[in-house]
Coordinates of C-alpha atoms in Angstrom, one line a residue:
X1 CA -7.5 61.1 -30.5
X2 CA -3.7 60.3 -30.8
X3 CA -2.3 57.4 -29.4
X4 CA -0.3 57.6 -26.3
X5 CA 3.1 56.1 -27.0
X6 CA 2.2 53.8 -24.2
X7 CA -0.6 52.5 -25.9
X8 CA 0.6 52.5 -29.7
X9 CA 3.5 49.8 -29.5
X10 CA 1.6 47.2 -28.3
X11 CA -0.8 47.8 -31.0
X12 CA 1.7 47.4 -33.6
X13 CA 2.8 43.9 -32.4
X14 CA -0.9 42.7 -31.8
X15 CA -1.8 44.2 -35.4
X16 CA 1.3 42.4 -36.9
X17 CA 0.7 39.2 -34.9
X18 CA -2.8 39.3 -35.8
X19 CA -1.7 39.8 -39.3
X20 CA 0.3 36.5 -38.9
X21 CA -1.6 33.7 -38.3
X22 CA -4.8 35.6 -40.0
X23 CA -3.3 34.1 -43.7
X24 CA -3.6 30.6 -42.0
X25 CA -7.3 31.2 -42.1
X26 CA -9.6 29.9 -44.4
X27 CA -13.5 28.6 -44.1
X28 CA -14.4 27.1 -40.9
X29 CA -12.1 24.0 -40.3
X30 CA -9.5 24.0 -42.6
X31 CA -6.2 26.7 -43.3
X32 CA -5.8 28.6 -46.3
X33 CA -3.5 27.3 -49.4
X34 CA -0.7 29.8 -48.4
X35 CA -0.3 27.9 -44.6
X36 CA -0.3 24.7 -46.5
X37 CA 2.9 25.7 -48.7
X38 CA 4.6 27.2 -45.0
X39 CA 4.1 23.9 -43.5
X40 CA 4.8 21.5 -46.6
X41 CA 8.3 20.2 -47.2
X42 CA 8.7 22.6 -50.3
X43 CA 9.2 25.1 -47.8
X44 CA 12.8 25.9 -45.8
X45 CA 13.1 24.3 -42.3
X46 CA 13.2 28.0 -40.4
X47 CA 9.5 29.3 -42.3
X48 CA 8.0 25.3 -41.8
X49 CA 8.7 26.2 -37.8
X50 CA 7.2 29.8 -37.6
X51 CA 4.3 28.3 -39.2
X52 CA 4.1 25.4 -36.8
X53 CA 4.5 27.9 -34.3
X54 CA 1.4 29.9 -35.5
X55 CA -0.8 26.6 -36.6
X56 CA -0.2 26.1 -32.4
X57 CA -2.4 29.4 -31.8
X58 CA -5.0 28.6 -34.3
X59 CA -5.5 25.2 -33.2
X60 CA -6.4 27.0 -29.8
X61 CA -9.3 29.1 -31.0
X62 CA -10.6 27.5 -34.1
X63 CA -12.3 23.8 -34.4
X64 CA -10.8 21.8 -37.5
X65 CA -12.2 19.5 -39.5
X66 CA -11.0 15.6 -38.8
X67 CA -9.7 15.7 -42.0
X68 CA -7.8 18.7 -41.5
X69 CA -6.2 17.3 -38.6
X70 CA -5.4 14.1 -40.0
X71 CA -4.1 16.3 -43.7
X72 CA -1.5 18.6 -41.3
X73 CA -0.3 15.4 -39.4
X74 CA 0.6 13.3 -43.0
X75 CA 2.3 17.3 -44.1
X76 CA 4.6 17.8 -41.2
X77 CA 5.3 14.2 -40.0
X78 CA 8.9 14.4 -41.4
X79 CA 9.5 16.9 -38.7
X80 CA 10.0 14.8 -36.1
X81 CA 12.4 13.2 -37.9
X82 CA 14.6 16.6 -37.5
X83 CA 16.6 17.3 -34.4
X84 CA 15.9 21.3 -35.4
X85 CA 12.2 20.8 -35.6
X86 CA 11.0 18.2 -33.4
X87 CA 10.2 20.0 -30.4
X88 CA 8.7 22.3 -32.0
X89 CA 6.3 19.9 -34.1
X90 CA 5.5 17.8 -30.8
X91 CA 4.2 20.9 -28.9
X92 CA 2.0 21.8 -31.7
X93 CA 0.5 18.6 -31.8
X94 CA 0.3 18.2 -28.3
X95 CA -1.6 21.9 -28.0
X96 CA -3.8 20.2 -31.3
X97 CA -4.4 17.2 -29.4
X98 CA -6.0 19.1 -26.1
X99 CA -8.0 21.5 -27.8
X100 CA -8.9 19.5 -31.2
X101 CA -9.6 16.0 -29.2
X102 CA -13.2 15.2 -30.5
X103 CA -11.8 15.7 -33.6
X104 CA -8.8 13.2 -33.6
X105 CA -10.4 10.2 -35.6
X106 CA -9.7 6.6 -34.4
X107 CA -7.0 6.1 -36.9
X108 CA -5.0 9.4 -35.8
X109 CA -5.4 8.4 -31.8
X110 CA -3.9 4.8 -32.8
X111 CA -1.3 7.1 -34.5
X112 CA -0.5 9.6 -32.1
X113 CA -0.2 6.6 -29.5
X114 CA 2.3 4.6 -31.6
X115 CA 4.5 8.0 -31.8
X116 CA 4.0 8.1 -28.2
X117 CA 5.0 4.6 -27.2
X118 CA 8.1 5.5 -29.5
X119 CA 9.4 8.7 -27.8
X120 CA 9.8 6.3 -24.1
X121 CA 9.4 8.3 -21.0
X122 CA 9.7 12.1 -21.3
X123 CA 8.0 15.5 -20.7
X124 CA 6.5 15.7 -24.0
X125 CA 5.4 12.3 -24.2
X126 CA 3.6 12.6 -21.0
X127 CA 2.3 15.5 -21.3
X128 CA 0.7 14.2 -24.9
X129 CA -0.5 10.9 -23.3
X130 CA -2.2 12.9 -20.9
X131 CA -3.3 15.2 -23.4
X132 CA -4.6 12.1 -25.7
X133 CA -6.4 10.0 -22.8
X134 CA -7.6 13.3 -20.8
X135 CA -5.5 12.4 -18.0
X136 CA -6.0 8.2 -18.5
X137 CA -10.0 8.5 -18.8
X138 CA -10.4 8.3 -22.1
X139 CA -8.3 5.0 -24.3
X140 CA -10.4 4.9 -26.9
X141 CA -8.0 3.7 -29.8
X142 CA -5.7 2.2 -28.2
X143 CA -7.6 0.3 -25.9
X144 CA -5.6 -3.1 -25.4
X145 CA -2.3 -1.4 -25.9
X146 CA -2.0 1.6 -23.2
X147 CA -1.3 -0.7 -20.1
X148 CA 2.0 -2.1 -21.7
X149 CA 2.8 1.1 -22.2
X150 CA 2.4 2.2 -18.8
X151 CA 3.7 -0.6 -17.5
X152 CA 7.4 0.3 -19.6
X153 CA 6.8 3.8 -17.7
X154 CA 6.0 2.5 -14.2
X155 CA 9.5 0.0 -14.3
X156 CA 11.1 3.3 -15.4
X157 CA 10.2 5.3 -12.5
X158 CA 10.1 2.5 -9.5
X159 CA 14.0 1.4 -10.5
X160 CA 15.7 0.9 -7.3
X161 CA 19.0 2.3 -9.5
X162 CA 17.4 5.4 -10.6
X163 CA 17.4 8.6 -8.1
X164 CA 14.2 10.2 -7.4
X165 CA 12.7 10.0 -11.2
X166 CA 10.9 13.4 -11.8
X167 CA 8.3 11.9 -13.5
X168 CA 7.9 8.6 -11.0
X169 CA 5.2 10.4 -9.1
X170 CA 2.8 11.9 -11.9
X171 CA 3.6 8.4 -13.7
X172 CA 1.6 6.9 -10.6
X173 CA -1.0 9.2 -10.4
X174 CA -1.6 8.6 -14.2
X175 CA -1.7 4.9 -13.5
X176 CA -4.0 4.9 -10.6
X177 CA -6.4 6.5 -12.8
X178 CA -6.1 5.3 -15.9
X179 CA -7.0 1.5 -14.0
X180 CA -9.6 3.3 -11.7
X181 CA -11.6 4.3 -15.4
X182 CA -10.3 1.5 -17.8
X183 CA -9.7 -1.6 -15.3
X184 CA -11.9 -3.6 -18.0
X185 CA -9.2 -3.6 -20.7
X186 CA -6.8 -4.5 -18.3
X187 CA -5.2 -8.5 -18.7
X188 CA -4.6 -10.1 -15.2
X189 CA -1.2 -10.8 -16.5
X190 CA -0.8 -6.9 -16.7
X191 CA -2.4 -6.5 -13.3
X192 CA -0.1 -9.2 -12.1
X193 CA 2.9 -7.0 -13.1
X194 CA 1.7 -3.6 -11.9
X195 CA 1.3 -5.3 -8.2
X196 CA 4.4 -6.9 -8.4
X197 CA 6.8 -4.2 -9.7
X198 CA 4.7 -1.9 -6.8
X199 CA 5.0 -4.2 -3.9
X200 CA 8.6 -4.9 -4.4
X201 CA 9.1 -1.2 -4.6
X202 CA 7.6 -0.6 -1.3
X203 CA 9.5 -3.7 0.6
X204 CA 12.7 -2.8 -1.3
X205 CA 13.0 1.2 -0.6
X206 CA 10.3 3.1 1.2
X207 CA 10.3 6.9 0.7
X208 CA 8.2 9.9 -0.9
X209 CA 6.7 7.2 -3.5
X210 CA 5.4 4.3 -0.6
X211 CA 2.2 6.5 -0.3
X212 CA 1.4 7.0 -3.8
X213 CA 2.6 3.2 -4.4
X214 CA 0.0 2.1 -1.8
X215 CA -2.8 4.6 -3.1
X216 CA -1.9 2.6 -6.6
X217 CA -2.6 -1.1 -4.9
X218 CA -5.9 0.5 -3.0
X219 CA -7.5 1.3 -6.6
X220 CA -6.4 -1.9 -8.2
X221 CA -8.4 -3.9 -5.3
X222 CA -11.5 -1.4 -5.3
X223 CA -11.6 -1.1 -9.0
X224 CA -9.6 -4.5 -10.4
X225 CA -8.7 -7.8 -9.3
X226 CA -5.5 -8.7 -7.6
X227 CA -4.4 -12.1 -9.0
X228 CA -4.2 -15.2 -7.0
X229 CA -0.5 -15.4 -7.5
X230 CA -0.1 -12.0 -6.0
X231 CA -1.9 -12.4 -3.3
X232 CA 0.4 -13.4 -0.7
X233 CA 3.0 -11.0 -2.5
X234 CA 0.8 -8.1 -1.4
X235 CA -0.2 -9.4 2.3
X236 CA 3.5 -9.5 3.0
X237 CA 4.2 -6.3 1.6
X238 CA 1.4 -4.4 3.8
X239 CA 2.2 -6.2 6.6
X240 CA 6.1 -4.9 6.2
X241 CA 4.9 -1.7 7.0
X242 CA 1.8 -2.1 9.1
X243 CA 3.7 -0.4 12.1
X244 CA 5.2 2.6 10.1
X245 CA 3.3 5.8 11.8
X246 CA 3.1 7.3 8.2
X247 CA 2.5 4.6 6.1
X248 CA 0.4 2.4 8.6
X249 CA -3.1 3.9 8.6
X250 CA -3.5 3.4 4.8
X251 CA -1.2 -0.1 4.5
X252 CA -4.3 -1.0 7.1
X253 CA -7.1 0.7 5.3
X254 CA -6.0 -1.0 2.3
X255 CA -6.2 -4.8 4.1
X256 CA -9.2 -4.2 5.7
X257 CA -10.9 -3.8 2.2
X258 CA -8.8 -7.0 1.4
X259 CA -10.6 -9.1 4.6
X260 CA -14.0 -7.1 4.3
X261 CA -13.6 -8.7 0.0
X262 CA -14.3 -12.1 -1.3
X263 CA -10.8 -13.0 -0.7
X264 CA -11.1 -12.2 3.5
X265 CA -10.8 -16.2 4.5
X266 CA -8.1 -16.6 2.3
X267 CA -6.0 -13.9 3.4
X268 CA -5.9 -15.1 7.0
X269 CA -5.4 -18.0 6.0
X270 CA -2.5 -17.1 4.5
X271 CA -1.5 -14.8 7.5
X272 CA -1.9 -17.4 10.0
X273 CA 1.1 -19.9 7.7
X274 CA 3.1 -16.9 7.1
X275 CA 3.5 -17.1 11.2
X276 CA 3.4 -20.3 11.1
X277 CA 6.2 -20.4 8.8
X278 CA 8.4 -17.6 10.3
X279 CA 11.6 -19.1 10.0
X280 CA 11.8 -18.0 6.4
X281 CA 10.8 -15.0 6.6
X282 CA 13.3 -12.2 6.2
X283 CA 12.1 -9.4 7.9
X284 CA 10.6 -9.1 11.8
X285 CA 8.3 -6.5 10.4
X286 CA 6.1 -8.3 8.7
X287 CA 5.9 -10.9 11.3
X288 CA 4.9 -7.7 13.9
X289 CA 2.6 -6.8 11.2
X290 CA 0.8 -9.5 10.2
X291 CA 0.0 -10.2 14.1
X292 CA -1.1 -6.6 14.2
X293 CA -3.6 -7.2 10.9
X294 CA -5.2 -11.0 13.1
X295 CA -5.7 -9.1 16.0
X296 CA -7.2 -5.9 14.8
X297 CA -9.3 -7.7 12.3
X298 CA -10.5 -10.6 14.6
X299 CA -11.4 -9.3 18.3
X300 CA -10.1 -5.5 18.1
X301 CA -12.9 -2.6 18.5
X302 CA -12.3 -2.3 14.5
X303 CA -13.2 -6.0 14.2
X304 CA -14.3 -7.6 10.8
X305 CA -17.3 -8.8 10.9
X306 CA -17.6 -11.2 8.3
X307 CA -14.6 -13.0 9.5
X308 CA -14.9 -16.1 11.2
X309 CA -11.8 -17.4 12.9
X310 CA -11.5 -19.1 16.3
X311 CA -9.0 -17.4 19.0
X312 CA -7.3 -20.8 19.5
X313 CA -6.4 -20.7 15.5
X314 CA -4.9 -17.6 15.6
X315 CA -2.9 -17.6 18.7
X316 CA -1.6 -21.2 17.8
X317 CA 0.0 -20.0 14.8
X318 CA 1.3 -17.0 16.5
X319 CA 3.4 -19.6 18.8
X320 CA 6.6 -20.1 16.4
X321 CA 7.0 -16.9 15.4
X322 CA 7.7 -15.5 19.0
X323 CA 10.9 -17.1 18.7
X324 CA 12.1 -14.4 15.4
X325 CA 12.4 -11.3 18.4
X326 CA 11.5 -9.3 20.9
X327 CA 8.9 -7.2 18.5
X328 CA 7.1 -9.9 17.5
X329 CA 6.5 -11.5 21.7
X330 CA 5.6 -7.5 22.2
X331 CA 3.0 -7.3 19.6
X332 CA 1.7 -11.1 20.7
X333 CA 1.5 -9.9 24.1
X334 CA -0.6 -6.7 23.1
X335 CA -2.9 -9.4 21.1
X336 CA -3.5 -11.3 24.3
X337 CA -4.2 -8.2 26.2
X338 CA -6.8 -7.4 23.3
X339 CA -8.6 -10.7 23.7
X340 CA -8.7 -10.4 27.4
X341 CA -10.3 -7.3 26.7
X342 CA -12.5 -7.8 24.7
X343 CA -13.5 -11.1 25.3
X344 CA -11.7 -12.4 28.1
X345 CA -15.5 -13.4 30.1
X346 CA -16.2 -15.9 27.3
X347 CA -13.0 -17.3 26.3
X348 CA -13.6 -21.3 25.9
X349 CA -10.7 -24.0 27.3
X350 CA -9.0 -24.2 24.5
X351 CA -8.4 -20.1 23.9
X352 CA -7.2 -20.3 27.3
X353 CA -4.6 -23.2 26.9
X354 CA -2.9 -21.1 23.3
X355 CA -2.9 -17.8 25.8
X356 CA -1.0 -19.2 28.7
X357 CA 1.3 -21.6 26.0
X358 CA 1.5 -17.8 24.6
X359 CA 2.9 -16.0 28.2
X360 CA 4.7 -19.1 29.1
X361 CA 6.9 -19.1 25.8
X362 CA 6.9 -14.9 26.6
X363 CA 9.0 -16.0 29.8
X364 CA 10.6 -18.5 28.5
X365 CA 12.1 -16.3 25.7
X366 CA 12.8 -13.0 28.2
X367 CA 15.6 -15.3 29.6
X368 CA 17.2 -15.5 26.3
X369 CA 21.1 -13.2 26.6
X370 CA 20.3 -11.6 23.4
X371 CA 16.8 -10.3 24.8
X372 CA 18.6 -8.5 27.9
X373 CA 17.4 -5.0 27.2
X374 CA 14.0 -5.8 26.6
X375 CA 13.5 -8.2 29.4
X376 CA 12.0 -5.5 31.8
X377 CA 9.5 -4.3 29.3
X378 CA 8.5 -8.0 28.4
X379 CA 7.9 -9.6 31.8
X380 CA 6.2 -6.4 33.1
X381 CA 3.8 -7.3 30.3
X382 CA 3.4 -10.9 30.9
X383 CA 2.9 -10.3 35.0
X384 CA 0.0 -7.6 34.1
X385 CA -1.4 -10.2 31.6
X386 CA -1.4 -13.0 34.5
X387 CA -2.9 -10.7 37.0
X388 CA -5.5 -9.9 34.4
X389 CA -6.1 -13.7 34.6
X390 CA -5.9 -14.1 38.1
X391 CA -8.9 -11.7 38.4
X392 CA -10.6 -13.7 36.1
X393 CA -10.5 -17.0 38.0
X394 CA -11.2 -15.1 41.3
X395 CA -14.4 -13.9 39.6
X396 CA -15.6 -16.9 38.3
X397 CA -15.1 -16.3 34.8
X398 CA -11.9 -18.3 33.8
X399 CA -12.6 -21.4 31.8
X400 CA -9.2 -22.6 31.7
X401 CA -7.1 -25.0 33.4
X402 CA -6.4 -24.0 37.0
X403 CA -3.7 -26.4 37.6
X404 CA -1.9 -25.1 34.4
X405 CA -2.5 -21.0 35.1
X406 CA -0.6 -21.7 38.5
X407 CA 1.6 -23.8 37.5
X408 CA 2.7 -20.8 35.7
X409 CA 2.5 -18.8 38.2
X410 CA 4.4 -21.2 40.3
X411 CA 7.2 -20.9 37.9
X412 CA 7.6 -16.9 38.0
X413 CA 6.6 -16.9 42.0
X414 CA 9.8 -14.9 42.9
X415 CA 8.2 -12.0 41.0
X416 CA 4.9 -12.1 41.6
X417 CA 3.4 -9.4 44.5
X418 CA 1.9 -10.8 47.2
X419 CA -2.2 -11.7 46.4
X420 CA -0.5 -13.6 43.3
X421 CA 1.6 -16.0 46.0
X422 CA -1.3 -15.9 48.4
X423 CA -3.2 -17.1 46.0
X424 CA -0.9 -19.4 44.7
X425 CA -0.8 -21.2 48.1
X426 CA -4.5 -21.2 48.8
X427 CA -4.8 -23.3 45.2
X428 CA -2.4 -25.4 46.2
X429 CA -4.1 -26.0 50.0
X430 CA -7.2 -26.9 47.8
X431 CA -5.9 -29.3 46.1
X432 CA -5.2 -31.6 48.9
X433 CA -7.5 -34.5 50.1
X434 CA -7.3 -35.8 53.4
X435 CA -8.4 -39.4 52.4
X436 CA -4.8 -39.6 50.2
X437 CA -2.3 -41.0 51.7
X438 CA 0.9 -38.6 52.4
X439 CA -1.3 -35.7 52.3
X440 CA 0.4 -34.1 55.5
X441 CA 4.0 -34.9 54.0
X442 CA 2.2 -33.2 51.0
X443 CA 1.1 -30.3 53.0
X444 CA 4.0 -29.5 54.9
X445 CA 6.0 -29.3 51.1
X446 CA 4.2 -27.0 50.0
X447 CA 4.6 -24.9 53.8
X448 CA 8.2 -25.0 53.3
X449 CA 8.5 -24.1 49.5
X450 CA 6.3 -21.1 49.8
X451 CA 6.9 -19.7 53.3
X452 CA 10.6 -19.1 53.2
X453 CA 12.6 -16.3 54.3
X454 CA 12.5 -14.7 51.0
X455 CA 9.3 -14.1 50.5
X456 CA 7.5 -11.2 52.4
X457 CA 6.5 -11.1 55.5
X458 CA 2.7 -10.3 54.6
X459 CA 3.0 -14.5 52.8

């Protein structure tokens, strides 16, 4: 039957192609004499190409001998010396290093690597690192040497200079599983510099990279060891953006495994001084943060177990840094409202003194000029809080200092509603004792002070 004219030019190219690369062949594993002289450096620069080109398809099909792989490396190596031919000679041994892998000795790996390392960050040297380590799993060869390589890459792409680096987020990705498979070769001091180039990323600039950064710091702590030194590098760096809607839910998922780890007592430890020690902190954020990560881990509904940290401690330390803004008394404020709820019932003497030392400093700092647009929001908060507290001691179940909750009371009386003062003035009526002496003089104080005009007519 004669061919259709459709079907008789493409036959002619497949025949001739074919024909091509079919003189490369030889026994199984090796190339014929003739692709040997093509690719040697007798031959002219244009035929030593075309015969790259074709060795690229028969690497693809055919299994070569490790010999054979490590013979057309030591014939073409000059290549790469060429501007003309050294594309073309690193894709042919990037297509021989994907599909001829188990056959890449340990002396040709250690090679190819070196070559690697010496190209610096492109798309051909990732894509043959990826090629040689199938995707960071396998670093056989180069065992002790690939992180310092990565490491040269990572700077690279996290440069605060550099403008959205094409590679920066498949350099991450490559990093997060090269340490998830090969964290045992991996120094501290190594470790050390991953989180700290990372961290100072994410405080620096956050944007598209922040998630894979964080992702990167999740699999060094599940599958590594953060260093000592780092420690407090990284707390600071999650707590800066705890409160970010996108980034927050992971930034906590990624302290929780931090408190839930050996290293939980140490790390609120070293929350509790960063508060403590809010004057040198730069940023409100992590000061709003790190009270976020003590209350959520202590006496939240997603509460650590494992932890053991009295209320008193924590609020104590959350004292000083009220004074850095109005985010930070917020986020105290929800803290307290978190205790109350959770525990208020069972709250011991002291818990109660650091809550009201908490919502009298709250007031305190609402009368502050700077704070004038945030004084609504704040005292609404700390009036709910006291009423909270009020009901409380009306139920029997405040273990604090009575005298001291009203005297706070006493001190915002112009804004409290009406049970508040009423109750206020009962306390006080309480207090006295007939068998002192002035107690009327006493009495008829208190009368004047709490009965005047201004207060409503229900008092």
């Amino acid at each position: 039957m004669p061919f259709s004219r459709r079907g008789f030019l493409p036959s002619i190219f497949i025949r001739k192609d074919s024909d091509n690369i079919q003189h490369f062949l030889n026994s199984e594993g090796s190339i014929s004499q003739a692709a040997w002289f093509e690719l040697g450096s007798s031959s002219s620069l244009s035929t030593r190409i075309k015969a790259m080109k074709q060795l690229e398809s028969i690497v693809k099909s055919r299994r070569l001998q490790i010999s054979t792989v490590e013979a057309l490396y030591h014939e073409t190596k000059d290549l790469y010396e060429m501007d003309e031919a050294k594309e073309s000679f690193l894709k042919t041994f990037i297509t021989l290093t994907e599909y001829q892998l188990d056959q890449l000795g340990l002396a040709m790996r250690d090679t190819f690597f070196s070559l690697i390392r010496s190209m610096g960050l492109s798309d051909l040297s990732l894509e043959w690192f990826i090629a040689l380590s199938m995707n960071g799993d396998k670093v056989t060869g180069f065992e002790y040497d690939f992180m310092n390589l990565q490491l040269s890459w990572l700077r690279e792409v996290l440069d605060l200079h550099t403008m959205g680096h094409r590679h920066a987020v498949r350099v991450l990705q490559l990093i997060q599983q090269t340490i998830k498979t090969n964290a045992g070769f991996i120094t501290n001091s190594e470790i050390d510099d991953v989180v700290h180039n990372v961290c100072f990323r994410i405080c620096r600039k956050a944007d598209h990279l922040t998630y894979e950064c964080l992702l990167l710091l999740e699999i060094i702590l599940k599958h590594g060891r953060i260093p000592d030194t780092k420690l407090l590098v990284l707390i600071t760096t999650l707590c800066s953006i705890m409160n970010e809607e996108k980034w927050g839910p992971t930034a906590w998922n990624i302290m929780r495994d931090l408190l839930e780890s050996h290293y939980g007592h140490n790390v609120i430890k070293l929350i509790l001084d960063l508060l403590r020690s809010s004057a040198n902190c730069p940023k409100i954020q992590v000061l709003v943060g790190a009270i976020y990560c003590v209350h959520t881990a202590l006496w939240s509904r997603q509460h650590i177990d494992n932890l053991r940290c009295h209320p008193s401690v924590a609020l104590r330390s959350m004292l000083p840094a009220m004074e850095a803004g109005p985010q930070v008394v917020n986020e105290v404020l929800i803290a307290v409202w978190r205790l109350l709820s959770a525990n208020g019932k069972n709250l011991q003497q002291l818990s109660w003194h650091c809550i009201l030392q908490l919502l009298k400093q709250a007031l305190r700092l609402c009368e502050q000029m700077l704070w004038k647009e945030k004084i609504n929001e704040q005292r609404s908060r700390v009036h709910h809080l006291l009423s909270v507290i009020e009901n409380l001691y009306h139920d029997g179940d405040y273990a604090g200092s009575p005298e001291v909750l009203f005297s706070l009371i006493e001190s915002c009386i112009d804004e409290r509603p009406v049970p508040s003062v009423i109750a206020l003035f009962d306390y006080r009526v309480s207090c006295l004792d007939p068998f002192t002496s002035n107690w009327l003089h006493t009495l008829q104080q208190l009368v004047q002070k709490h009965l005047q005009d201004n207060h409503p007519v229900a008092v």
